[in-house]
PDB file of C-alpha atoms in Angstrom:
ATOM      1  CA  MET A   7       4.240 145.450 195.085  1.00 35.00           C
ATOM      2  CA  PHE A   8       5.857 145.706 198.466  1.00 31.00           C
ATOM      3  CA  PRO A   9       9.481 143.935 198.556  1.00 34.00           C
ATOM      4  CA  PRO A  10       9.741 141.256 201.272  1.00 34.00           C
ATOM      5  CA  GLY A  11       9.332 142.377 204.795  1.00 32.00           C
ATOM      6  CA  TRP A  12       6.727 145.013 204.133  1.00 32.00           C
ATOM      7  CA  VAL A  13       3.543 143.124 203.783  1.00 34.00           C
ATOM      8  CA  SER A  14       2.758 143.311 207.641  1.00 34.00           C
ATOM      9  CA  GLU A  15       3.419 146.798 207.558  1.00 35.00           C
ATOM     10  CA  ALA A  16       1.251 147.342 204.693  1.00 37.00           C
ATOM     11  CA  ALA A  17      -1.812 145.537 206.252  1.00 37.00           C
ATOM     12  CA  SER A  18      -1.114 147.387 209.765  1.00 40.00           C
ATOM     13  CA  GLU A  19      -1.605 150.422 207.783  1.00 41.00           C
ATOM     14  CA  ALA A  20      -4.834 150.136 205.934  1.00 43.00           C
ATOM     15  CA  ALA A  21      -5.986 149.781 209.882  1.00 41.00           C
ATOM     16  CA  ARG A  22      -4.425 152.756 211.037  1.00 41.00           C
ATOM     17  CA  GLU A  23      -5.419 154.777 207.746  1.00 46.00           C
ATOM     18  CA  ALA A  24      -9.212 153.919 208.650  1.00 47.00           C
ATOM     19  CA  ARG A  25      -8.999 155.857 211.868  1.00 48.00           C
ATOM     20  CA  ASP A  26      -6.444 158.729 210.923  1.00 47.00           C
ATOM     21  CA  PRO A  27      -5.823 158.915 207.262  1.00 46.00           C
ATOM     22  CA  VAL A  28      -3.262 161.353 207.207  1.00 41.00           C
ATOM     23  CA  ALA A  29      -1.266 160.501 210.046  1.00 42.00           C
ATOM     24  CA  ALA A  30      -1.243 156.819 208.959  1.00 43.00           C
ATOM     25  CA  GLN A  31       0.360 157.933 205.274  1.00 43.00           C
ATOM     26  CA  GLN A  32       2.826 160.231 207.294  1.00 40.00           C
ATOM     27  CA  GLU A  33       3.862 157.520 209.329  1.00 40.00           C
ATOM     28  CA  ALA A  34       4.201 155.236 206.364  1.00 38.00           C
ATOM     29  CA  VAL A  35       6.422 157.534 204.574  1.00 35.00           C
ATOM     30  CA  VAL A  36       8.806 158.240 207.502  1.00 33.00           C
ATOM     31  CA  ARG A  37       9.083 154.746 208.270  1.00 35.00           C
ATOM     32  CA  ARG A  38       9.614 153.274 204.808  1.00 33.00           C
ATOM     33  CA  VAL A  39      12.328 155.627 204.124  1.00 33.00           C
ATOM     34  CA  ARG A  40      14.237 154.631 207.391  1.00 33.00           C
ATOM     35  CA  VAL A  41      13.955 150.892 206.442  1.00 31.00           C
ATOM     36  CA  ARG A  42      17.485 149.504 205.433  1.00 32.00           C
ATOM     37  CA  PRO A  43      17.162 148.285 201.746  1.00 31.00           C
ATOM     38  CA  ARG A  44      16.483 144.836 200.744  1.00 33.00           C
ATOM     39  CA  GLY A  45      16.961 143.788 197.088  1.00 35.00           C
ATOM     40  CA  VAL A  46      17.340 146.391 193.849  1.00 34.00           C
ATOM     41  CA  GLY A  47      13.267 147.334 194.265  1.00 40.00           C
ATOM     42  CA  HIS A  48      13.374 148.210 197.348  1.00 44.00           C
ATOM     43  CA  ALA A  49      16.253 150.564 197.473  1.00 46.00           C
ATOM     44  CA  ALA A  50      14.896 152.330 194.412  1.00 48.00           C
ATOM     45  CA  ASP A  51      11.719 152.839 195.883  1.00 45.00           C
ATOM     46  CA  GLN A  52      13.564 154.341 198.974  1.00 44.00           C
ATOM     47  CA  ALA A  53      15.952 156.399 197.000  1.00 50.00           C
ATOM     48  CA  ALA A  54      12.743 157.740 195.282  1.00 51.00           C
ATOM     49  CA  TRP A  55      11.464 158.648 198.716  1.00 42.00           C
ATOM     50  CA  ARG A  56      14.395 160.228 200.055  1.00 47.00           C
ATOM     51  CA  ALA A  57      14.813 162.535 196.944  1.00 50.00           C
ATOM     52  CA  ARG A  58      11.580 163.826 197.436  1.00 47.00           C
ATOM     53  CA  LEU A  59      12.028 164.350 201.102  1.00 40.00           C
ATOM     54  CA  LEU A  60      15.103 166.139 200.151  1.00 45.00           C
ATOM     55  CA  ALA A  61      13.179 168.090 197.542  1.00 46.00           C
ATOM     56  CA  VAL A  62      11.376 169.958 200.418  1.00 39.00           C
ATOM     57  CA  TRP A  63      14.026 171.253 201.738  1.00 38.00           C
ATOM     58  CA  SER A  64      16.278 172.063 199.111  1.00 43.00           C
ATOM     59  CA  GLU A  65      13.774 173.468 196.431  1.00 43.00           C
ATOM     60  CA  GLY A  66      10.306 174.328 198.527  1.00 42.00           C
ATOM     61  CA  VAL A  67       8.359 171.613 197.241  1.00 39.00           C
ATOM     62  CA  THR A  68       5.347 171.624 199.160  1.00 40.00           C
ATOM     63  CA  GLN A  69       4.340 168.344 201.483  1.00 40.00           C
ATOM     64  CA  GLN A  70       1.002 167.758 200.084  1.00 43.00           C
ATOM     65  CA  ASP A  71       3.280 165.791 197.357  1.00 42.00           C
ATOM     66  CA  LEU A  72       4.565 163.857 200.200  1.00 42.00           C
ATOM     67  CA  PHE A  73       1.522 163.371 202.937  1.00 45.00           C
ATOM     68  CA  GLY A  74      -1.623 164.586 200.934  1.00 47.00           C
ATOM     69  CA  ALA A  75      -2.016 167.295 203.453  1.00 45.00           C
ATOM     70  CA  ALA A  76      -1.107 170.777 202.150  1.00 47.00           C
ATOM     71  CA  GLU A  77       1.174 172.335 204.208  1.00 48.00           C
ATOM     72  CA  PRO A  78       3.481 175.639 203.645  1.00 49.00           C
ATOM     73  CA  ALA A  79       6.431 175.198 201.577  1.00 56.00           C
ATOM     74  CA  VAL A  80       9.917 175.251 203.142  1.00 60.00           C
ATOM     75  CA  LYS A  81      11.816 177.732 201.116  1.00 76.00           C
ATOM     76  CA  ALA A  82      15.507 177.562 201.028  1.00 84.00           C
ATOM     77  CA  PRO A  83      17.135 180.958 201.769  1.00 91.00           C
ATOM     78  CA  THR A  84      18.855 182.731 198.715  1.00 92.00           C
ATOM     79  CA  PRO A  85      22.039 184.886 198.767  1.00 94.00           C
ATOM     80  CA  SER A  86      21.259 188.016 196.974  1.00 93.00           C
ATOM     81  CA  VAL A  87      23.827 188.114 194.374  1.00 95.00           C
ATOM     82  CA  ILE A  88      24.173 188.985 190.542  1.00 94.00           C
ATOM     83  CA  TYR A  89      26.496 186.183 188.818  1.00 95.00           C
ATOM     84  CA  LEU A  90      27.716 187.182 185.365  1.00 95.00           C
ATOM     85  CA  PRO A  91      29.746 184.659 183.558  1.00 96.00           C
ATOM     86  CA  ALA A  92      32.607 185.255 181.328  1.00 96.00           C
ATOM     87  CA  LEU A  93      32.030 189.217 181.734  1.00 96.00           C
ATOM     88  CA  PHE A  94      35.734 190.102 181.687  1.00 97.00           C
ATOM     89  CA  ALA A  95      37.234 187.356 179.900  1.00 97.00           C
ATOM     90  CA  ASP A  96      39.178 189.414 177.595  1.00 97.00           C
ATOM     91  CA  TYR A  97      41.875 190.155 180.830  1.00 97.00           C
ATOM     92  CA  ARG A  98      44.396 187.907 181.377  1.00 97.00           C
ATOM     93  CA  LEU A  99      45.449 186.761 184.708  1.00 96.00           C
ATOM     94  CA  GLU A 100      49.096 187.134 183.730  1.00 96.00           C
ATOM     95  CA  ALA A 101      48.533 190.912 183.360  1.00 97.00           C
ATOM     96  CA  PHE A 102      47.392 190.678 187.234  1.00 97.00           C
ATOM     97  CA  GLU A 103      50.220 188.737 188.321  1.00 97.00           C
ATOM     98  CA  ALA A 104      53.035 190.653 186.672  1.00 97.00           C
ATOM     99  CA  GLU A 105      51.642 194.088 187.966  1.00 98.00           C
ATOM    100  CA  LEU A 106      50.485 193.100 191.870  1.00 98.00           C
ATOM    101  CA  PRO A 107      52.935 192.595 194.353  1.00 97.00           C
ATOM    102  CA  LEU A 108      51.552 189.243 195.916  1.00 97.00           C
ATOM    103  CA  ARG A 109      53.294 187.523 198.846  1.00 95.00           C
ATOM    104  CA  GLN A 110      52.407 184.901 201.211  1.00 95.00           C
ATOM    105  CA  TYR A 111      51.800 186.224 204.685  1.00 92.00           C
ATOM    106  CA  SER A 112      51.311 184.541 207.934  1.00 91.00           C
ATOM    107  CA  ALA A 113      48.713 184.243 210.196  1.00 88.00           C
ATOM    108  CA  SER A 114      48.296 183.702 214.027  1.00 86.00           C
ATOM    109  CA  MET A 115      45.243 182.053 215.586  1.00 80.00           C
ATOM    110  CA  TYR A 116      45.178 180.021 218.675  1.00 83.00           C
ATOM    111  CA  GLY A 117      48.731 180.715 219.781  1.00 84.00           C
ATOM    112  CA  ARG A 118      50.275 179.298 216.214  1.00 89.00           C
ATOM    113  CA  THR A 119      51.804 180.752 213.190  1.00 90.00           C
ATOM    114  CA  PHE A 120      51.451 179.331 209.823  1.00 91.00           C
ATOM    115  CA  PRO A 121      51.402 180.625 206.378  1.00 94.00           C
ATOM    116  CA  VAL A 122      48.633 181.532 204.295  1.00 94.00           C
ATOM    117  CA  PRO A 123      47.778 179.070 202.119  1.00 96.00           C
ATOM    118  CA  ARG A 124      47.091 181.672 199.185  1.00 96.00           C
ATOM    119  CA  LEU A 125      49.034 185.086 198.059  1.00 96.00           C
ATOM    120  CA  GLU A 126      47.674 188.248 198.850  1.00 95.00           C
ATOM    121  CA  CYS A 127      47.708 192.065 197.922  1.00 96.00           C
ATOM    122  CA  TRP A 128      45.629 194.839 199.264  1.00 96.00           C
ATOM    123  CA  LEU A 129      44.780 197.686 197.050  1.00 97.00           C
ATOM    124  CA  ALA A 130      43.605 200.751 198.917  1.00 95.00           C
ATOM    125  CA  PRO A 131      44.555 204.575 199.822  1.00 95.00           C
ATOM    126  CA  PRO A 132      48.062 204.816 201.233  1.00 94.00           C
ATOM    127  CA  ASP A 133      46.285 205.375 204.636  1.00 91.00           C
ATOM    128  CA  LEU A 134      43.914 202.506 204.709  1.00 91.00           C
ATOM    129  CA  HIS A 135      45.763 199.466 206.089  1.00 89.00           C
ATOM    130  CA  TYR A 136      43.728 195.939 206.510  1.00 87.00           C
ATOM    131  CA  GLY A 137      44.624 193.868 209.748  1.00 82.00           C
ATOM    132  CA  PHE A 138      43.066 190.601 210.231  1.00 76.00           C
ATOM    133  CA  GLY A 139      44.035 186.977 210.983  1.00 72.00           C
ATOM    134  CA  GLY A 140      47.031 188.498 213.594  1.00 75.00           C
ATOM    135  CA  ARG A 141      48.939 190.238 210.389  1.00 80.00           C
ATOM    136  CA  VAL A 142      48.557 193.647 208.848  1.00 84.00           C
ATOM    137  CA  ILE A 143      48.906 193.947 205.164  1.00 89.00           C
ATOM    138  CA  GLU A 144      49.859 197.416 203.574  1.00 93.00           C
ATOM    139  CA  PRO A 145      47.862 199.163 200.911  1.00 96.00           C
ATOM    140  CA  HIS A 146      49.160 199.500 197.554  1.00 97.00           C
ATOM    141  CA  PRO A 147      47.734 201.789 194.595  1.00 97.00           C
ATOM    142  CA  PHE A 148      45.691 200.391 192.040  1.00 98.00           C
ATOM    143  CA  SER A 149      47.566 199.146 188.951  1.00 98.00           C
ATOM    144  CA  PRO A 150      46.511 199.776 185.709  1.00 98.00           C
ATOM    145  CA  THR A 151      45.069 196.868 184.865  1.00 98.00           C
ATOM    146  CA  VAL A 152      43.240 197.018 188.174  1.00 98.00           C
ATOM    147  CA  GLU A 153      42.189 200.351 187.280  1.00 97.00           C
ATOM    148  CA  ASP A 154      40.683 199.802 184.026  1.00 97.00           C
ATOM    149  CA  LEU A 155      38.598 196.637 185.434  1.00 97.00           C
ATOM    150  CA  GLU A 156      37.314 199.149 188.258  1.00 97.00           C
ATOM    151  CA  ARG A 157      36.416 201.380 185.738  1.00 96.00           C
ATOM    152  CA  LYS A 158      34.454 198.689 183.689  1.00 96.00           C
ATOM    153  CA  GLY A 159      32.977 197.235 186.638  1.00 94.00           C
ATOM    154  CA  GLY A 160      31.886 200.310 188.399  1.00 93.00           C
ATOM    155  CA  ALA A 161      29.897 200.892 185.301  1.00 93.00           C
ATOM    156  CA  VAL A 162      27.972 197.399 185.017  1.00 92.00           C
ATOM    157  CA  THR A 163      27.439 197.614 188.818  1.00 91.00           C
ATOM    158  CA  ALA A 164      26.580 201.126 189.065  1.00 91.00           C
ATOM    159  CA  HIS A 165      29.219 201.610 191.860  1.00 92.00           C
ATOM    160  CA  SER A 166      32.573 202.779 192.494  1.00 93.00           C
ATOM    161  CA  TYR A 167      35.127 200.734 194.274  1.00 95.00           C
ATOM    162  CA  GLU A 168      38.455 202.201 196.043  1.00 94.00           C
ATOM    163  CA  THR A 169      39.605 199.186 197.523  1.00 95.00           C
ATOM    164  CA  CYS A 170      40.583 195.460 196.161  1.00 96.00           C
ATOM    165  CA  PHE A 171      41.921 192.500 197.902  1.00 95.00           C
ATOM    166  CA  ALA A 172      43.611 190.116 195.450  1.00 97.00           C
ATOM    167  CA  ASN A 173      43.811 186.410 196.061  1.00 96.00           C
ATOM    168  CA  LEU A 174      45.871 184.410 194.608  1.00 97.00           C
ATOM    169  CA  TYR A 175      45.181 180.510 194.569  1.00 96.00           C
ATOM    170  CA  ARG A 176      48.582 178.631 193.210  1.00 95.00           C
ATOM    171  CA  SER A 177      46.556 174.941 193.250  1.00 93.00           C
ATOM    172  CA  GLY A 178      43.552 173.159 194.519  1.00 94.00           C
ATOM    173  CA  GLN A 179      45.280 173.312 197.912  1.00 94.00           C
ATOM    174  CA  ASP A 180      45.464 176.828 198.310  1.00 96.00           C
ATOM    175  CA  THR A 181      41.923 178.042 200.083  1.00 96.00           C
ATOM    176  CA  ILE A 182      40.406 180.723 202.162  1.00 96.00           C
ATOM    177  CA  ALA A 183      38.094 179.818 204.572  1.00 94.00           C
ATOM    178  CA  TRP A 184      34.355 180.736 205.694  1.00 96.00           C
ATOM    179  CA  HIS A 185      34.310 184.771 206.690  1.00 94.00           C
ATOM    180  CA  ALA A 186      32.667 187.653 205.802  1.00 95.00           C
ATOM    181  CA  ASP A 187      33.636 191.105 204.495  1.00 93.00           C
ATOM    182  CA  ASP A 188      31.513 193.164 207.248  1.00 91.00           C
ATOM    183  CA  GLU A 189      34.490 195.385 208.425  1.00 87.00           C
ATOM    184  CA  PRO A 190      32.541 198.531 209.672  1.00 85.00           C
ATOM    185  CA  TRP A 191      34.166 200.609 206.662  1.00 84.00           C
ATOM    186  CA  MET A 192      33.663 198.436 204.606  1.00 87.00           C
ATOM    187  CA  SER A 193      30.786 199.166 201.687  1.00 85.00           C
ATOM    188  CA  GLU A 194      28.583 197.067 199.775  1.00 90.00           C
ATOM    189  CA  PRO A 195      28.054 195.537 197.177  1.00 93.00           C
ATOM    190  CA  ILE A 196      31.300 193.359 197.215  1.00 95.00           C
ATOM    191  CA  ALA A 197      32.139 192.438 193.547  1.00 95.00           C
ATOM    192  CA  SER A 198      34.471 189.397 192.997  1.00 96.00           C
ATOM    193  CA  VAL A 199      36.078 189.075 189.616  1.00 97.00           C
ATOM    194  CA  SER A 200      37.622 185.469 189.026  1.00 97.00           C
ATOM    195  CA  PHE A 201      40.441 184.847 186.286  1.00 97.00           C
ATOM    196  CA  GLY A 202      42.462 181.547 185.311  1.00 96.00           C
ATOM    197  CA  VAL A 203      41.036 178.083 186.267  1.00 95.00           C
ATOM    198  CA  THR A 204      37.897 177.289 187.793  1.00 96.00           C
ATOM    199  CA  ARG A 205      37.491 177.289 191.448  1.00 96.00           C
ATOM    200  CA  ARG A 206      34.391 176.831 193.896  1.00 96.00           C
ATOM    201  CA  PHE A 207      33.012 179.339 195.673  1.00 97.00           C
ATOM    202  CA  VAL A 208      30.369 178.770 198.067  1.00 97.00           C
ATOM    203  CA  LEU A 209      28.044 181.115 200.351  1.00 97.00           C
ATOM    204  CA  ARG A 210      26.462 179.575 203.929  1.00 97.00           C
ATOM    205  CA  HIS A 211      23.606 180.879 205.279  1.00 97.00           C
ATOM    206  CA  ASN A 212      23.811 181.850 209.060  1.00 97.00           C
ATOM    207  CA  GLU A 213      20.944 180.438 210.358  1.00 95.00           C
ATOM    208  CA  SER A 214      20.115 177.473 208.334  1.00 95.00           C
ATOM    209  CA  GLY A 215      23.377 176.389 207.163  1.00 95.00           C
ATOM    210  CA  HIS A 216      22.045 176.306 203.638  1.00 96.00           C
ATOM    211  CA  LYS A 217      24.778 176.309 200.734  1.00 96.00           C
ATOM    212  CA  ARG A 218      24.675 177.579 197.804  1.00 96.00           C
ATOM    213  CA  GLU A 219      27.636 176.938 195.119  1.00 96.00           C
ATOM    214  CA  TYR A 220      29.126 178.871 192.164  1.00 96.00           C
ATOM    215  CA  GLN A 221      31.813 177.437 189.939  1.00 96.00           C
ATOM    216  CA  LEU A 222      33.764 180.733 188.884  1.00 97.00           C
ATOM    217  CA  GLY A 223      35.441 179.934 185.861  1.00 96.00           C
ATOM    218  CA  HIS A 224      37.736 182.860 183.925  1.00 97.00           C
ATOM    219  CA  GLY A 225      36.041 186.508 183.988  1.00 97.00           C
ATOM    220  CA  ASP A 226      33.050 185.727 185.999  1.00 97.00           C
ATOM    221  CA  LEU A 227      31.750 188.492 187.892  1.00 96.00           C
ATOM    222  CA  LEU A 228      29.824 187.438 191.145  1.00 96.00           C
ATOM    223  CA  VAL A 229      28.355 190.812 193.068  1.00 95.00           C
ATOM    224  CA  MET A 230      27.414 190.191 196.634  1.00 95.00           C
ATOM    225  CA  LEU A 231      24.405 192.853 197.312  1.00 94.00           C
ATOM    226  CA  PRO A 232      23.851 194.903 200.320  1.00 93.00           C
ATOM    227  CA  GLY A 233      22.872 192.788 203.168  1.00 94.00           C
ATOM    228  CA  THR A 234      24.629 189.738 201.955  1.00 95.00           C
ATOM    229  CA  GLN A 235      27.720 189.748 204.362  1.00 96.00           C
ATOM    230  CA  ALA A 236      25.354 190.141 207.399  1.00 95.00           C
ATOM    231  CA  ALA A 237      23.578 186.911 206.513  1.00 96.00           C
ATOM    232  CA  TRP A 238      25.950 184.651 204.841  1.00 97.00           C
ATOM    233  CA  LYS A 239      29.815 183.728 204.911  1.00 97.00           C
ATOM    234  CA  HIS A 240      31.454 182.695 201.935  1.00 98.00           C
ATOM    235  CA  CYS A 241      34.714 180.351 201.308  1.00 97.00           C
ATOM    236  CA  VAL A 242      36.983 179.271 198.406  1.00 97.00           C
ATOM    237  CA  PRO A 243      37.210 175.549 199.498  1.00 97.00           C
ATOM    238  CA  ARG A 244      40.184 173.528 198.714  1.00 95.00           C
ATOM    239  CA  GLN A 245      39.686 171.036 195.620  1.00 92.00           C
ATOM    240  CA  ALA A 246      41.590 167.728 195.454  1.00 85.00           C
ATOM    241  CA  PHE A 247      41.073 167.491 191.858  1.00 75.00           C
ATOM    242  CA  CYS A 248      41.267 170.815 190.640  1.00 74.00           C
ATOM    243  CA  LYS A 249      43.009 171.701 187.064  1.00 67.00           C
ATOM    244  CA  SER A 250      46.600 172.949 187.158  1.00 59.00           C
ATOM    245  CA  GLY A 251      46.974 176.494 187.233  1.00 66.00           C
ATOM    246  CA  ASN A 252      46.449 180.014 189.285  1.00 72.00           C
ATOM    247  CA  ARG A 253      43.280 181.582 190.262  1.00 80.00           C
TER     248      ARG A 253
END
């Protein structure tokens, strides 16, 4: 049964459906989704329709399920990544903290200078300085633990890595904004290994704005394959309710 306020709409729908069944059904669905809830039954019916509409965009469900007329499925873009949880869980975050010269740099943007909300360290050949955000970060050699990780990670991904950018997030307030690792000298794939507490890692498609999120925990490996940096940006957002500890 329709909830109060829908009876007259249902009667008029019957007349429209006789003239153009598909158009009438589409119009009825859209109108019902937009109606303000009035009562439990109405709210539940509206929530169900909204969920089905959302499925068209998030899961690629055919619109035949909604309107009775077969239309091409709308597929959400998917980033080209490989995600292997807990692959390097035998490493300890404390080893990296002890070996790496992590420090907090300052960045300049729009005429302002402010401390970067994380600690950073750039590991690379001595002639390869990294400059961005109004700062230049001097290179440091791979530490013993990083060398061991690079060897094992290279075996898994069939790729060798000569540079590494280490970020230390001290709490849920430490973050890195939307960006792409697309410097001309950077090669792909780009591998990200996480240690310590779990943090969100979000990718956003440049054209559609569609997002894909991963909860990266201790020892997780996420590899962004060639082409990902051109089509997607990624970030580690702030988390108000993040378990205390470094990552």
